[in-house]
Short mmCIF file of C-alpha atoms in Angstrom, two decimals:
data_model
loop_
_atom_site.label_atom_id
_atom_site.label_comp_id
_atom_site.label_asym_id
_atom_site.label_seq_id
_atom_site.Cartn_x
_atom_site.Cartn_y
_atom_site.Cartn_z
CA UNK A 1 32.40 -35.47 187.15
CA UNK A 2 33.85 -35.90 190.62
CA UNK A 3 37.45 -34.64 190.82
CA UNK A 4 39.66 -36.89 192.95
CA UNK A 5 43.07 -35.96 194.40
CA UNK A 6 45.15 -38.89 195.66
CA UNK A 7 47.44 -37.35 198.27
CA UNK A 8 50.56 -39.52 198.40
CA UNK A 9 49.79 -41.85 195.49
CA UNK A 10 53.27 -43.40 195.56
CA UNK A 11 55.92 -44.04 192.93
CA UNK A 12 54.34 -46.75 190.78
CA UNK A 13 53.72 -45.94 187.15
CA UNK A 14 50.49 -47.95 186.89
CA UNK A 15 47.17 -47.12 188.54
CA UNK A 16 47.14 -47.63 192.33
CA UNK A 17 45.22 -50.83 193.09
CA UNK A 18 42.66 -49.06 195.26
CA UNK A 19 41.45 -46.82 192.40
CA UNK A 20 41.53 -49.26 189.49
CA UNK A 21 37.74 -49.67 189.60
CA UNK A 22 37.48 -45.87 189.36
CA UNK A 23 39.76 -45.95 186.33
CA UNK A 24 37.56 -48.52 184.57
CA UNK A 25 34.50 -46.32 184.95
CA UNK A 26 36.26 -43.09 184.04
CA UNK A 27 34.98 -41.13 181.04
CA UNK A 28 37.26 -40.84 178.03
CA UNK A 29 37.52 -37.06 178.35
CA UNK A 30 38.40 -35.13 181.47
CA UNK A 31 40.89 -35.75 184.28
CA UNK A 32 38.78 -37.17 187.08
CA UNK A 33 41.69 -38.64 189.08
CA UNK A 34 44.99 -36.90 189.84
CA UNK A 35 47.86 -38.43 191.78
CA UNK A 36 50.06 -36.23 193.97
CA UNK A 37 53.39 -37.16 195.50
CA UNK A 38 56.61 -35.25 196.27
CA UNK A 39 58.72 -38.23 195.11
CA UNK A 40 59.42 -37.58 191.43
CA UNK A 41 59.71 -41.17 190.19
CA UNK A 42 58.32 -42.24 186.79
CA UNK A 43 57.46 -38.70 185.79
CA UNK A 44 57.07 -39.55 182.10
CA UNK A 45 55.65 -43.06 182.48
CA UNK A 46 52.56 -42.64 184.65
CA UNK A 47 49.33 -44.20 183.39
CA UNK A 48 47.33 -41.46 185.12
CA UNK A 49 47.52 -37.65 185.58
CA UNK A 50 50.24 -36.91 188.13
CA UNK A 51 51.62 -33.88 189.95
CA UNK A 52 55.11 -34.16 191.43
CA UNK A 53 54.92 -31.84 194.41
CA UNK A 54 53.70 -31.16 197.92
CA UNK A 55 50.11 -30.67 199.00
CA UNK A 56 51.02 -27.38 200.68
CA UNK A 57 52.15 -25.90 197.35
CA UNK A 58 48.88 -26.53 195.46
CA UNK A 59 46.64 -23.68 196.72
CA UNK A 60 46.57 -20.88 194.17
CA UNK A 61 47.80 -23.09 191.32
CA UNK A 62 44.60 -24.97 190.43
CA UNK A 63 41.70 -23.87 188.25
CA UNK A 64 39.09 -26.08 189.93
CA UNK A 65 38.48 -27.56 193.41
CA UNK A 66 38.48 -31.27 194.24
CA UNK A 67 35.47 -33.26 195.38
CA UNK A 68 37.29 -36.24 196.92
CA UNK A 69 40.66 -36.50 198.67
CA UNK A 70 42.31 -39.88 199.20
CA UNK A 71 44.91 -40.44 201.93
CA UNK A 72 46.05 -44.02 201.45
CA UNK A 73 48.37 -44.61 204.46
CA UNK A 74 49.82 -41.16 203.79
CA UNK A 75 48.41 -38.99 206.58
CA UNK A 76 51.27 -39.91 208.93
CA UNK A 77 53.74 -38.38 206.43
CA UNK A 78 52.50 -34.86 207.27
CA UNK A 79 54.21 -33.25 210.22
CA UNK A 80 51.78 -30.36 210.71
CA UNK A 81 48.31 -31.90 210.63
CA UNK A 82 46.51 -28.60 211.25
CA UNK A 83 48.19 -27.09 208.19
CA UNK A 84 47.39 -30.22 206.19
CA UNK A 85 43.70 -29.99 207.07
CA UNK A 86 43.63 -26.27 206.32
CA UNK A 87 45.24 -26.88 202.91
CA UNK A 88 42.80 -29.65 202.02
CA UNK A 89 39.83 -27.49 202.94
CA UNK A 90 41.18 -24.67 200.75
CA UNK A 91 41.32 -27.08 197.78
CA UNK A 92 37.91 -28.65 198.42
CA UNK A 93 34.57 -28.03 196.80
CA UNK A 94 31.60 -27.52 199.19
CA UNK A 95 30.72 -30.79 200.89
CA UNK A 96 33.81 -32.58 199.59
CA UNK A 97 34.88 -35.93 201.07
CA UNK A 98 38.22 -36.95 202.51
CA UNK A 99 38.79 -40.71 202.68
CA UNK A 100 41.55 -41.96 204.94
CA UNK A 101 43.22 -45.37 205.11
CA UNK A 102 45.23 -45.37 208.33
CA UNK A 103 47.32 -48.00 210.07
CA UNK A 104 46.72 -47.69 213.82
CA UNK A 105 49.34 -48.43 216.47
CA UNK A 106 47.18 -49.40 219.42
CA UNK A 107 48.90 -52.37 221.03
CA UNK A 108 45.86 -54.64 220.82
CA UNK A 109 45.28 -53.89 217.12
CA UNK A 110 48.94 -54.36 216.20
CA UNK A 111 49.01 -57.62 218.18
CA UNK A 112 45.90 -58.78 216.32
CA UNK A 113 47.53 -57.96 213.00
CA UNK A 114 50.87 -59.59 213.86
CA UNK A 115 49.17 -62.67 215.30
CA UNK A 116 47.01 -63.10 212.21
CA UNK A 117 50.09 -62.95 209.97
CA UNK A 118 52.04 -65.48 212.06
CA UNK A 119 49.25 -68.02 212.39
CA UNK A 120 48.11 -67.61 208.79
CA UNK A 121 51.58 -68.62 207.65
CA UNK A 122 51.84 -71.39 210.26
CA UNK A 123 48.54 -73.03 209.31
CA UNK A 124 48.71 -72.18 205.62
CA UNK A 125 49.66 -75.78 205.00
CA UNK A 126 48.91 -78.78 207.21
CA UNK A 127 51.47 -80.99 205.48
CA UNK A 128 53.87 -82.18 208.24
CA UNK A 129 57.00 -81.40 206.19
CA UNK A 130 55.86 -77.79 205.87
CA UNK A 131 54.17 -77.39 209.23
CA UNK A 132 57.09 -78.51 211.43
CA UNK A 133 59.68 -76.01 210.09
CA UNK A 134 57.09 -73.24 210.18
CA UNK A 135 56.26 -74.15 213.79
CA UNK A 136 59.94 -73.88 214.72
CA UNK A 137 60.14 -70.56 212.90
CA UNK A 138 57.11 -69.35 214.88
CA UNK A 139 58.82 -70.22 218.17
CA UNK A 140 61.59 -67.82 217.17
CA UNK A 141 59.27 -65.11 215.83
CA UNK A 142 57.09 -64.81 218.94
CA UNK A 143 59.81 -63.46 221.30
CA UNK A 144 61.24 -61.30 218.47
CA UNK A 145 57.82 -59.69 217.93
CA UNK A 146 57.44 -59.27 221.68
CA UNK A 147 60.61 -57.15 221.96
CA UNK A 148 59.64 -55.28 218.79
CA UNK A 149 56.30 -54.34 220.38
CA UNK A 150 58.08 -53.24 223.56
CA UNK A 151 60.38 -50.97 221.55
CA UNK A 152 57.46 -49.53 219.60
CA UNK A 153 55.60 -48.77 222.84
CA UNK A 154 58.68 -46.98 224.20
CA UNK A 155 59.00 -44.93 221.00
CA UNK A 156 55.32 -43.98 221.10
CA UNK A 157 55.52 -42.85 224.71
CA UNK A 158 58.63 -40.75 224.05
CA UNK A 159 57.26 -39.28 220.81
CA UNK A 160 60.03 -40.72 218.61
CA UNK A 161 58.92 -40.71 214.93
CA UNK A 162 58.66 -43.99 213.06
CA UNK A 163 61.41 -42.83 210.67
CA UNK A 164 62.43 -39.76 208.64
CA UNK A 165 59.28 -39.94 206.50
CA UNK A 166 56.63 -40.88 209.11
CA UNK A 167 55.90 -38.36 211.85
CA UNK A 168 52.92 -39.86 213.69
CA UNK A 169 51.92 -43.04 215.50
CA UNK A 170 48.16 -42.84 215.06
CA UNK A 171 46.06 -44.58 217.68
CA UNK A 172 42.28 -44.76 217.90
CA UNK A 173 42.39 -41.80 220.30
CA UNK A 174 44.80 -39.59 218.37
CA UNK A 175 43.06 -40.27 215.05
CA UNK A 176 39.71 -39.33 216.60
CA UNK A 177 41.30 -36.05 217.74
CA UNK A 178 42.84 -35.37 214.32
CA UNK A 179 40.03 -36.04 211.86
CA UNK A 180 37.71 -33.23 213.07
CA UNK A 181 40.38 -30.83 211.76
CA UNK A 182 39.19 -31.88 208.28
CA UNK A 183 35.45 -32.08 208.89
CA UNK A 184 32.76 -34.40 210.23
CA UNK A 185 33.38 -38.14 210.42
CA UNK A 186 30.54 -39.89 208.56
CA UNK A 187 31.73 -43.49 208.64
CA UNK A 188 34.60 -45.56 210.01
CA UNK A 189 35.42 -49.21 209.27
CA UNK A 190 38.02 -51.36 211.01
CA UNK A 191 39.26 -54.30 208.94
CA UNK A 192 39.18 -57.30 211.27
CA UNK A 193 42.49 -59.09 211.72
CA UNK A 194 44.45 -55.96 210.83
CA UNK A 195 45.31 -52.57 212.31
CA UNK A 196 43.81 -50.77 209.29
CA UNK A 197 40.86 -48.41 209.47
CA UNK A 198 39.04 -46.58 206.69
CA UNK A 199 37.36 -43.30 207.57
CA UNK A 200 35.13 -41.05 205.48
CA UNK A 201 35.07 -37.36 206.48
CA UNK A 202 32.69 -34.75 205.09
CA UNK A 203 34.11 -31.23 204.79
CA UNK A 204 32.05 -28.06 205.21
#
């Protein structure tokens, strides 16, 4: 069976939504999926095997390597990306896959995502009594989002982290420079209307 490590699975006690199909097809015996997160919430209530800890502390503690690594919007939580890649490779079986879900911060992609959200809400109902107040709300949101994007661009240029838990503003360029640390990019998909990309990387 393929052994999957979900790096940064979050604090929910139930199965993460992006692996529920994996759970349904999982054999009765054997731990195919393991969640990993340093936030020790719901330690006794998880529906799946869980390790409360850091990725960097795993080498030397496991009896078997992993075949698949999932980074679901968690790669930007690692400050030292070279060390992260080195750690993953040390935990990987030959030819293992790393699958990344990353939110990019390129201005055009963020604008596409923000615009889609605003206009989806605006035109979600064509009833005049709903449309008119939403239109007025949109008139307020557009300049607010404009100044928010300006501030984000300033922070990116000065290297200011997103917050205390997010260390990187990934762009198309910086992500392309980072992923070869893990291995060879085999496939990349951009979800239209969002700033999300999914990338599959094959390790040596």
